[in-house]
Amino acid sequence: MLSITHTHEAGTIIEGTAKGDGSAAILKANRWRWGRSIGACRDRLPQHHVITRTAAALEAAGFELAPLEIDRTTRSTVEVEAGKIARQADRVAALDAKADRKATNSDAAWNKHLSDVARLPEGGEPIKIGHHSEGRHRRAIDKAHNSMRRSIDAHHDAEEAARRAEAAAHTTDARYNPVTVANRIEKIGADIRRTERRIIADVYDRETGYRPATDEQKAKRAAAYAPQLDELRDQLAYWEQVRADQIATGRATGYSRDTIAKGDAVKVRGYWHKVARVNAKTVSVETAYSWTDRVTYAEIQDHRTAEQITKN
């Protein structure tokens, strides 16, 4: 018997399948995937259309399916982020341990190669063709050659493991980078506005074309989108607080069109640029060419007014 379950923390999981039982084609067609990690569906609301479509396809193919267990309860963004940080810390620790093992293996492989080289005749003595030592000499050369290959491979494995461990160590910092946080706030805000527009959107009628949605239709949509909006608003509040804290501690700048003016200078990615135009969400800056570049306010690292530039 197959079972499909969903929780916000664990994601959507199907259990009971077996290799060669015929379920693979059905699950693949419905965009399910296999893997040790379920990070792609964890911390998300259930996709009811995918779950019900998959269940119907499995039952139509003759599979026995247990009643669906869909928990629509969501965790707060605080809990979700704490879980992500904890999982990433565990991943970093595991990758660090793996890098240490690979480095130890690399050292051992190199020492083995040195030991094999030490068994070769001194001074690069050539192989004596037909001599009783010929076979032993050739085997010693092959052994040294093979151990060198294994040593090189082990060294490359150790370097790759160290690179992955180093990258993983910076993942959480990158996720909380001030510019990334500001961009995430913009995206979540756009998602909220898009969802709100869907609630009040006009309805298409084949005979009369588009017409305003009725109050009943809007109420039905509002109920359907309520869990998604609640989740998005909770995420927005969380990341806005993160950004406020970053600005308060000086990790992030809080520039806006109220603090930047045309003719001022702004520092972006370590370089100063003159402000050509101030927009609602971006600043247009002069370049060495005939065009201007646009940067978001979150990308501005420092600022000088036109008066300060003149005095300097």
mmCIF file of N, CA and C in Angstrom, residues 46-157:
data_model
loop_
_atom_site.group_PDB
_atom_site.id
_atom_site.type_symbol
_atom_site.label_atom_id
_atom_site.label_comp_id
_atom_site.label_asym_id
_atom_site.label_seq_id
_atom_site.Cartn_x
_atom_site.Cartn_y
_atom_site.Cartn_z
ATOM 1 N N PRO A 46 1.169 22.546 0.893
ATOM 2 C CA PRO A 46 0.969 21.405 -0.012
ATOM 3 C C PRO A 46 0.425 21.848 -1.362
ATOM 4 N N GLN A 47 0.896 21.208 -2.416
ATOM 5 C CA GLN A 47 0.382 21.465 -3.763
ATOM 6 C C GLN A 47 -0.752 20.468 -4.016
ATOM 7 N N HIS A 48 -1.958 20.887 -3.679
ATOM 8 C CA HIS A 48 -3.097 19.969 -3.710
ATOM 9 C C HIS A 48 -3.333 19.390 -5.103
ATOM 10 N N HIS A 49 -3.171 20.198 -6.130
ATOM 11 C CA HIS A 49 -3.449 19.697 -7.479
ATOM 12 C C HIS A 49 -2.479 18.582 -7.869
ATOM 13 N N VAL A 50 -1.227 18.702 -7.446
ATOM 14 C CA VAL A 50 -0.242 17.665 -7.763
ATOM 15 C C VAL A 50 -0.542 16.397 -6.959
ATOM 16 N N ILE A 51 -0.866 16.570 -5.680
ATOM 17 C CA ILE A 51 -1.124 15.417 -4.808
ATOM 18 C C ILE A 51 -2.344 14.640 -5.281
ATOM 19 N N THR A 52 -3.442 15.345 -5.529
ATOM 20 C CA THR A 52 -4.670 14.652 -5.943
ATOM 21 C C THR A 52 -4.519 14.032 -7.333
ATOM 22 N N ARG A 53 -3.818 14.717 -8.227
ATOM 23 C CA ARG A 53 -3.606 14.166 -9.576
ATOM 24 C C ARG A 53 -2.754 12.891 -9.508
ATOM 25 N N THR A 54 -1.731 12.921 -8.665
ATOM 26 C CA THR A 54 -0.867 11.749 -8.510
ATOM 27 C C THR A 54 -1.627 10.583 -7.900
ATOM 28 N N ALA A 55 -2.409 10.878 -6.864
ATOM 29 C CA ALA A 55 -3.186 9.829 -6.212
ATOM 30 C C ALA A 55 -4.165 9.175 -7.189
ATOM 31 N N ALA A 56 -4.819 10.000 -7.995
ATOM 32 C CA ALA A 56 -5.777 9.465 -8.969
ATOM 33 C C ALA A 56 -5.077 8.596 -10.011
ATOM 34 N N ALA A 57 -3.896 9.031 -10.465
ATOM 35 C CA ALA A 57 -3.153 8.259 -11.468
ATOM 36 C C ALA A 57 -2.669 6.934 -10.896
ATOM 37 N N LEU A 58 -2.238 6.929 -9.654
ATOM 38 C CA LEU A 58 -1.774 5.690 -9.024
ATOM 39 C C LEU A 58 -2.923 4.703 -8.839
ATOM 40 N N GLU A 59 -4.060 5.201 -8.388
ATOM 41 C CA GLU A 59 -5.218 4.324 -8.192
ATOM 42 C C GLU A 59 -5.722 3.782 -9.524
ATOM 43 N N ALA A 60 -5.678 4.614 -10.562
ATOM 44 C CA ALA A 60 -6.112 4.166 -11.880
ATOM 45 C C ALA A 60 -5.192 3.071 -12.420
ATOM 46 N N ALA A 61 -3.933 3.082 -12.001
ATOM 47 C CA ALA A 61 -2.961 2.078 -12.447
ATOM 48 C C ALA A 61 -3.023 0.813 -11.603
ATOM 49 N N GLY A 62 -3.927 0.782 -10.596
ATOM 50 C CA GLY A 62 -4.106 -0.419 -9.803
ATOM 51 C C GLY A 62 -3.405 -0.436 -8.463
ATOM 52 N N PHE A 63 -2.778 0.671 -8.096
ATOM 53 C CA PHE A 63 -2.087 0.727 -6.806
ATOM 54 C C PHE A 63 -3.102 0.988 -5.690
ATOM 55 N N GLU A 64 -2.882 0.344 -4.548
ATOM 56 C CA GLU A 64 -3.719 0.594 -3.381
ATOM 57 C C GLU A 64 -3.121 1.771 -2.620
ATOM 58 N N LEU A 65 -3.955 2.754 -2.326
ATOM 59 C CA LEU A 65 -3.469 3.986 -1.718
ATOM 60 C C LEU A 65 -4.166 4.229 -0.385
ATOM 61 N N ALA A 66 -3.381 4.496 0.639
ATOM 62 C CA ALA A 66 -3.945 4.824 1.946
ATOM 63 C C ALA A 66 -4.569 6.219 1.884
ATOM 64 N N PRO A 67 -5.496 6.535 2.782
ATOM 65 C CA PRO A 67 -6.076 7.883 2.796
ATOM 66 C C PRO A 67 -4.984 8.950 2.901
ATOM 67 N N LEU A 68 -5.156 10.024 2.149
ATOM 68 C CA LEU A 68 -4.153 11.097 2.153
ATOM 69 C C LEU A 68 -4.062 11.726 3.538
ATOM 70 N N GLU A 69 -2.843 11.995 3.981
ATOM 71 C CA GLU A 69 -2.608 12.659 5.265
ATOM 72 C C GLU A 69 -1.931 14.003 4.981
ATOM 73 N N ILE A 70 -2.737 15.036 4.849
ATOM 74 C CA ILE A 70 -2.241 16.361 4.503
ATOM 75 C C ILE A 70 -2.424 17.297 5.695
ATOM 76 N N ASP A 71 -1.327 17.669 6.306
ATOM 77 C CA ASP A 71 -1.355 18.616 7.425
ATOM 78 C C ASP A 71 -1.088 20.012 6.869
ATOM 79 N N ARG A 72 -2.090 20.876 6.935
ATOM 80 C CA ARG A 72 -1.963 22.220 6.354
ATOM 81 C C ARG A 72 -1.403 23.244 7.358
ATOM 82 N N THR A 73 -1.041 22.787 8.539
ATOM 83 C CA THR A 73 -0.472 23.691 9.536
ATOM 84 C C THR A 73 0.911 24.150 9.084
ATOM 85 N N THR A 74 1.162 25.440 9.174
ATOM 86 C CA THR A 74 2.461 25.970 8.768
ATOM 87 C C THR A 74 3.259 26.424 9.988
ATOM 88 N N ARG A 75 4.559 26.354 9.854
ATOM 89 C CA ARG A 75 5.444 26.854 10.906
ATOM 90 C C ARG A 75 5.761 28.314 10.616
ATOM 91 N N SER A 76 6.134 29.044 11.650
ATOM 92 C CA SER A 76 6.505 30.443 11.460
ATOM 93 C C SER A 76 7.826 30.528 10.719
ATOM 94 N N THR A 77 8.079 31.672 10.099
ATOM 95 C CA THR A 77 9.333 31.873 9.387
ATOM 96 C C THR A 77 10.519 31.790 10.340
ATOM 97 N N VAL A 78 10.321 32.203 11.581
ATOM 98 C CA VAL A 78 11.386 32.085 12.580
ATOM 99 C C VAL A 78 11.795 30.627 12.742
ATOM 100 N N GLU A 79 10.811 29.731 12.851
ATOM 101 C CA GLU A 79 11.104 28.303 12.990
ATOM 102 C C GLU A 79 11.729 27.737 11.723
ATOM 103 N N VAL A 80 11.209 28.165 10.573
ATOM 104 C CA VAL A 80 11.728 27.675 9.295
ATOM 105 C C VAL A 80 13.192 28.060 9.132
ATOM 106 N N GLU A 81 13.514 29.319 9.399
ATOM 107 C CA GLU A 81 14.891 29.788 9.235
ATOM 108 C C GLU A 81 15.830 29.138 10.253
ATOM 109 N N ALA A 82 15.341 28.952 11.473
ATOM 110 C CA ALA A 82 16.163 28.281 12.482
ATOM 111 C C ALA A 82 16.478 26.854 12.040
ATOM 112 N N GLY A 83 15.500 26.184 11.449
ATOM 113 C CA GLY A 83 15.726 24.835 10.946
ATOM 114 C C GLY A 83 16.730 24.806 9.820
ATOM 115 N N LYS A 84 16.633 25.772 8.900
ATOM 116 C CA LYS A 84 17.577 25.838 7.786
ATOM 117 C C LYS A 84 19.001 26.074 8.282
ATOM 118 N N ILE A 85 19.140 26.973 9.235
ATOM 119 C CA ILE A 85 20.472 27.273 9.770
ATOM 120 C C ILE A 85 21.050 26.045 10.473
ATOM 121 N N ALA A 86 20.207 25.340 11.228
ATOM 122 C CA ALA A 86 20.683 24.139 11.930
ATOM 123 C C ALA A 86 21.096 23.056 10.936
ATOM 124 N N ARG A 87 20.272 22.852 9.897
ATOM 125 C CA ARG A 87 20.612 21.828 8.895
ATOM 126 C C ARG A 87 21.889 22.196 8.151
ATOM 127 N N GLN A 88 22.051 23.482 7.862
ATOM 128 C CA GLN A 88 23.259 23.909 7.169
ATOM 129 C C GLN A 88 24.488 23.726 8.052
ATOM 130 N N ALA A 89 24.338 23.988 9.355
ATOM 131 C CA ALA A 89 25.461 23.782 10.274
ATOM 132 C C ALA A 89 25.857 22.307 10.311
ATOM 133 N N ASP A 90 24.849 21.422 10.318
ATOM 134 C CA ASP A 90 25.133 19.981 10.290
ATOM 135 C C ASP A 90 25.830 19.599 8.984
ATOM 136 N N ARG A 91 25.401 20.202 7.884
ATOM 137 C CA ARG A 91 26.008 19.897 6.587
ATOM 138 C C ARG A 91 27.459 20.363 6.553
ATOM 139 N N VAL A 92 27.713 21.548 7.107
ATOM 140 C CA VAL A 92 29.080 22.063 7.144
ATOM 141 C C VAL A 92 29.962 21.131 7.967
ATOM 142 N N ALA A 93 29.451 20.685 9.118
ATOM 143 C CA ALA A 93 30.231 19.780 9.966
ATOM 144 C C ALA A 93 30.531 18.475 9.239
ATOM 145 N N ALA A 94 29.531 17.947 8.523
ATOM 146 C CA ALA A 94 29.741 16.702 7.785
ATOM 147 C C ALA A 94 30.754 16.881 6.659
ATOM 148 N N LEU A 95 30.665 17.999 5.948
ATOM 149 C CA LEU A 95 31.606 18.255 4.853
ATOM 150 C C LEU A 95 33.013 18.509 5.378
ATOM 151 N N ASP A 96 33.122 19.171 6.525
ATOM 152 C CA ASP A 96 34.438 19.374 7.134
ATOM 153 C C ASP A 96 35.064 18.027 7.502
ATOM 154 N N ALA A 97 34.250 17.143 8.078
ATOM 155 C CA ALA A 97 34.759 15.820 8.446
ATOM 156 C C ALA A 97 35.176 15.034 7.203
ATOM 157 N N LYS A 98 34.380 15.162 6.138
ATOM 158 C CA LYS A 98 34.713 14.481 4.892
ATOM 159 C C LYS A 98 36.007 15.043 4.301
ATOM 160 N N ALA A 99 36.168 16.361 4.363
ATOM 161 C CA ALA A 99 37.388 16.983 3.849
ATOM 162 C C ALA A 99 38.611 16.500 4.622
ATOM 163 N N ASP A 100 38.453 16.357 5.943
ATOM 164 C CA ASP A 100 39.567 15.845 6.759
ATOM 165 C C ASP A 100 39.917 14.414 6.366
ATOM 166 N N ARG A 101 38.888 13.585 6.138
ATOM 167 C CA ARG A 101 39.142 12.193 5.738
ATOM 168 C C ARG A 101 39.841 12.138 4.388
ATOM 169 N N LYS A 102 39.374 12.967 3.454
ATOM 170 C CA LYS A 102 39.990 12.981 2.126
ATOM 171 C C LYS A 102 41.436 13.464 2.199
ATOM 172 N N ALA A 103 41.709 14.458 3.056
ATOM 173 C CA ALA A 103 43.078 14.951 3.211
ATOM 174 C C ALA A 103 43.978 13.858 3.793
ATOM 175 N N THR A 104 43.447 13.100 4.762
ATOM 176 C CA THR A 104 44.205 11.999 5.350
ATOM 177 C C THR A 104 44.485 10.926 4.301
ATOM 178 N N ASN A 105 43.469 10.625 3.480
ATOM 179 C CA ASN A 105 43.648 9.638 2.406
ATOM 180 C C ASN A 105 44.690 10.104 1.399
ATOM 181 N N SER A 106 44.668 11.420 1.103
ATOM 182 C CA SER A 106 45.635 11.979 0.164
ATOM 183 C C SER A 106 47.057 11.844 0.695
ATOM 184 N N ASP A 107 47.224 12.166 1.972
ATOM 185 C CA ASP A 107 48.559 12.033 2.581
ATOM 186 C C ASP A 107 49.019 10.580 2.569
ATOM 187 N N ALA A 108 48.098 9.674 2.884
ATOM 188 C CA ALA A 108 48.451 8.252 2.906
ATOM 189 C C ALA A 108 48.828 7.762 1.513
ATOM 190 N N ALA A 109 48.074 8.219 0.487
ATOM 191 C CA ALA A 109 48.368 7.810 -0.890
ATOM 192 C C ALA A 109 49.726 8.338 -1.333
ATOM 193 N N TRP A 110 50.048 9.558 -0.942
ATOM 194 C CA TRP A 110 51.348 10.131 -1.301
ATOM 195 C C TRP A 110 52.491 9.389 -0.602
ATOM 196 N N ASN A 111 52.296 9.072 0.661
ATOM 197 C CA ASN A 111 53.320 8.327 1.392
ATOM 198 C C ASN A 111 53.518 6.934 0.799
ATOM 199 N N LYS A 112 52.399 6.315 0.348
ATOM 200 C CA LYS A 112 52.496 5.008 -0.303
ATOM 201 C C LYS A 112 53.298 5.118 -1.589
ATOM 202 N N HIS A 113 53.094 6.191 -2.339
ATOM 203 C CA HIS A 113 53.851 6.384 -3.568
ATOM 204 C C HIS A 113 55.348 6.559 -3.263
ATOM 205 N N LEU A 114 55.652 7.345 -2.244
ATOM 206 C CA LEU A 114 57.062 7.526 -1.871
ATOM 207 C C LEU A 114 57.688 6.189 -1.476
ATOM 208 N N SER A 115 56.914 5.357 -0.791
ATOM 209 C CA SER A 115 57.411 4.035 -0.403
ATOM 210 C C SER A 115 57.676 3.169 -1.636
ATOM 211 N N ASP A 116 56.782 3.251 -2.631
ATOM 212 C CA ASP A 116 56.977 2.476 -3.862
ATOM 213 C C ASP A 116 58.180 2.977 -4.645
ATOM 214 N N VAL A 117 58.361 4.297 -4.679
ATOM 215 C CA VAL A 117 59.516 4.868 -5.382
ATOM 216 C C VAL A 117 60.815 4.434 -4.710
ATOM 217 N N ALA A 118 60.802 4.348 -3.386
ATOM 218 C CA ALA A 118 62.014 3.957 -2.649
ATOM 219 C C ALA A 118 62.438 2.531 -2.979
ATOM 220 N N ARG A 119 61.515 1.700 -3.471
ATOM 221 C CA ARG A 119 61.841 0.317 -3.798
ATOM 222 C C ARG A 119 62.448 0.173 -5.200
ATOM 223 N N LEU A 120 62.444 1.261 -5.978
ATOM 224 C CA LEU A 120 63.045 1.219 -7.298
ATOM 225 C C LEU A 120 64.569 1.219 -7.175
ATOM 226 N N PRO A 121 65.253 0.648 -8.147
ATOM 227 C CA PRO A 121 66.723 0.669 -8.110
ATOM 228 C C PRO A 121 67.239 2.103 -8.041
ATOM 229 N N GLU A 122 68.284 2.334 -7.300
ATOM 230 C CA GLU A 122 68.821 3.678 -7.130
ATOM 231 C C GLU A 122 69.425 4.206 -8.429
ATOM 232 N N GLY A 123 69.382 5.535 -8.543
ATOM 233 C CA GLY A 123 70.047 6.200 -9.665
ATOM 234 C C GLY A 123 69.352 6.031 -10.991
ATOM 235 N N GLY A 124 68.114 5.576 -10.988
ATOM 236 C CA GLY A 124 67.394 5.432 -12.248
ATOM 237 C C GLY A 124 67.968 4.348 -13.128
ATOM 238 N N GLU A 125 68.425 3.290 -12.516
ATOM 239 C CA GLU A 125 69.024 2.178 -13.253
ATOM 240 C C GLU A 125 68.043 1.625 -14.274
ATOM 241 N N PRO A 126 68.468 1.435 -15.526
ATOM 242 C CA PRO A 126 67.563 0.925 -16.560
ATOM 243 C C PRO A 126 67.226 -0.541 -16.337
ATOM 244 N N ILE A 127 66.154 -0.971 -16.975
ATOM 245 C CA ILE A 127 65.743 -2.372 -16.889
ATOM 246 C C ILE A 127 66.749 -3.234 -17.650
ATOM 247 N N LYS A 128 67.146 -4.288 -17.016
ATOM 248 C CA LYS A 128 68.085 -5.213 -17.653
ATOM 249 C C LYS A 128 67.282 -6.292 -18.372
ATOM 250 N N ILE A 129 67.188 -6.132 -19.680
ATOM 251 C CA ILE A 129 66.408 -7.057 -20.490
ATOM 252 C C ILE A 129 67.004 -8.458 -20.415
ATOM 253 N N GLY A 130 66.163 -9.429 -20.101
ATOM 254 C CA GLY A 130 66.592 -10.807 -20.033
ATOM 255 C C GLY A 130 67.191 -11.211 -18.699
ATOM 256 N N HIS A 131 67.467 -10.248 -17.864
ATOM 257 C CA HIS A 131 68.027 -10.545 -16.545
ATOM 258 C C HIS A 131 66.926 -11.047 -15.622
ATOM 259 N N HIS A 132 67.301 -11.798 -14.582
ATOM 260 C CA HIS A 132 66.286 -12.333 -13.676
ATOM 261 C C HIS A 132 65.554 -11.229 -12.911
ATOM 262 N N SER A 133 66.142 -10.017 -12.897
ATOM 263 C CA SER A 133 65.517 -8.895 -12.179
ATOM 264 C C SER A 133 64.526 -8.118 -13.039
ATOM 265 N N GLU A 134 64.432 -8.479 -14.315
ATOM 266 C CA GLU A 134 63.591 -7.682 -15.232
ATOM 267 C C GLU A 134 62.139 -7.628 -14.771
ATOM 268 N N GLY A 135 61.547 -8.786 -14.462
ATOM 269 C CA GLY A 135 60.145 -8.807 -14.047
ATOM 270 C C GLY A 135 59.908 -8.009 -12.787
ATOM 271 N N ARG A 136 60.801 -8.186 -11.784
ATOM 272 C CA ARG A 136 60.651 -7.447 -10.525
ATOM 273 C C ARG A 136 60.780 -5.953 -10.744
ATOM 274 N N HIS A 137 61.711 -5.561 -11.632
ATOM 275 C CA HIS A 137 61.927 -4.146 -11.922
ATOM 276 C C HIS A 137 60.688 -3.536 -12.588
ATOM 277 N N ARG A 138 60.135 -4.247 -13.558
ATOM 278 C CA ARG A 138 58.948 -3.727 -14.261
ATOM 279 C C ARG A 138 57.744 -3.606 -13.306
ATOM 280 N N ARG A 139 57.590 -4.612 -12.445
ATOM 281 C CA ARG A 139 56.481 -4.559 -11.490
ATOM 282 C C ARG A 139 56.640 -3.379 -10.520
ATOM 283 N N ALA A 140 57.879 -3.107 -10.126
ATOM 284 C CA ALA A 140 58.137 -1.985 -9.219
ATOM 285 C C ALA A 140 57.802 -0.660 -9.888
ATOM 286 N N ILE A 141 58.135 -0.538 -11.178
ATOM 287 C CA ILE A 141 57.821 0.697 -11.912
ATOM 288 C C ILE A 141 56.306 0.868 -12.038
ATOM 289 N N ASP A 142 55.620 -0.247 -12.413
ATOM 290 C CA ASP A 142 54.163 -0.178 -12.541
ATOM 291 C C ASP A 142 53.511 0.190 -11.210
ATOM 292 N N LYS A 143 54.045 -0.386 -10.140
ATOM 293 C CA LYS A 143 53.487 -0.115 -8.818
ATOM 294 C C LYS A 143 53.658 1.347 -8.446
ATOM 295 N N ALA A 144 54.835 1.905 -8.720
ATOM 296 C CA ALA A 144 55.081 3.315 -8.421
ATOM 297 C C ALA A 144 54.204 4.217 -9.292
ATOM 298 N N HIS A 145 54.037 3.829 -10.550
ATOM 299 C CA HIS A 145 53.190 4.612 -11.464
ATOM 300 C C HIS A 145 51.741 4.616 -10.985
ATOM 301 N N ASN A 146 51.235 3.443 -10.626
ATOM 302 C CA ASN A 146 49.839 3.337 -10.184
ATOM 303 C C ASN A 146 49.600 4.084 -8.872
ATOM 304 N N SER A 147 50.558 3.982 -7.957
ATOM 305 C CA SER A 147 50.379 4.688 -6.684
ATOM 306 C C SER A 147 50.444 6.199 -6.881
ATOM 307 N N MET A 148 51.205 6.649 -7.888
ATOM 308 C CA MET A 148 51.239 8.079 -8.199
ATOM 309 C C MET A 148 49.884 8.538 -8.729
ATOM 310 N N ARG A 149 49.268 7.699 -9.578
ATOM 311 C CA ARG A 149 47.949 8.033 -10.111
ATOM 312 C C ARG A 149 46.923 8.109 -8.988
ATOM 313 N N ARG A 150 46.991 7.133 -8.075
ATOM 314 C CA ARG A 150 46.053 7.137 -6.943
ATOM 315 C C ARG A 150 46.299 8.338 -6.035
ATOM 316 N N SER A 151 47.555 8.724 -5.905
ATOM 317 C CA SER A 151 47.884 9.886 -5.072
ATOM 318 C C SER A 151 47.321 11.170 -5.688
ATOM 319 N N ILE A 152 47.434 11.300 -6.995
ATOM 320 C CA ILE A 152 46.903 12.486 -7.685
ATOM 321 C C ILE A 152 45.386 12.541 -7.553
ATOM 322 N N ASP A 153 44.733 11.385 -7.766
ATOM 323 C CA ASP A 153 43.278 11.336 -7.644
ATOM 324 C C ASP A 153 42.830 11.681 -6.219
ATOM 325 N N ALA A 154 43.554 11.140 -5.236
ATOM 326 C CA ALA A 154 43.214 11.411 -3.841
ATOM 327 C C ALA A 154 43.404 12.891 -3.518
ATOM 328 N N HIS A 155 44.444 13.502 -4.096
ATOM 329 C CA HIS A 155 44.683 14.925 -3.870
ATOM 330 C C HIS A 155 43.554 15.764 -4.460
ATOM 331 N N HIS A 156 43.113 15.412 -5.664
ATOM 332 C CA HIS A 156 42.000 16.136 -6.291
ATOM 333 C C HIS A 156 40.713 15.967 -5.484
ATOM 334 N N ASP A 157 40.468 14.752 -4.983
ATOM 335 C CA ASP A 157 39.284 14.509 -4.147
ATOM 336 C C ASP A 157 39.332 15.360 -2.881
#
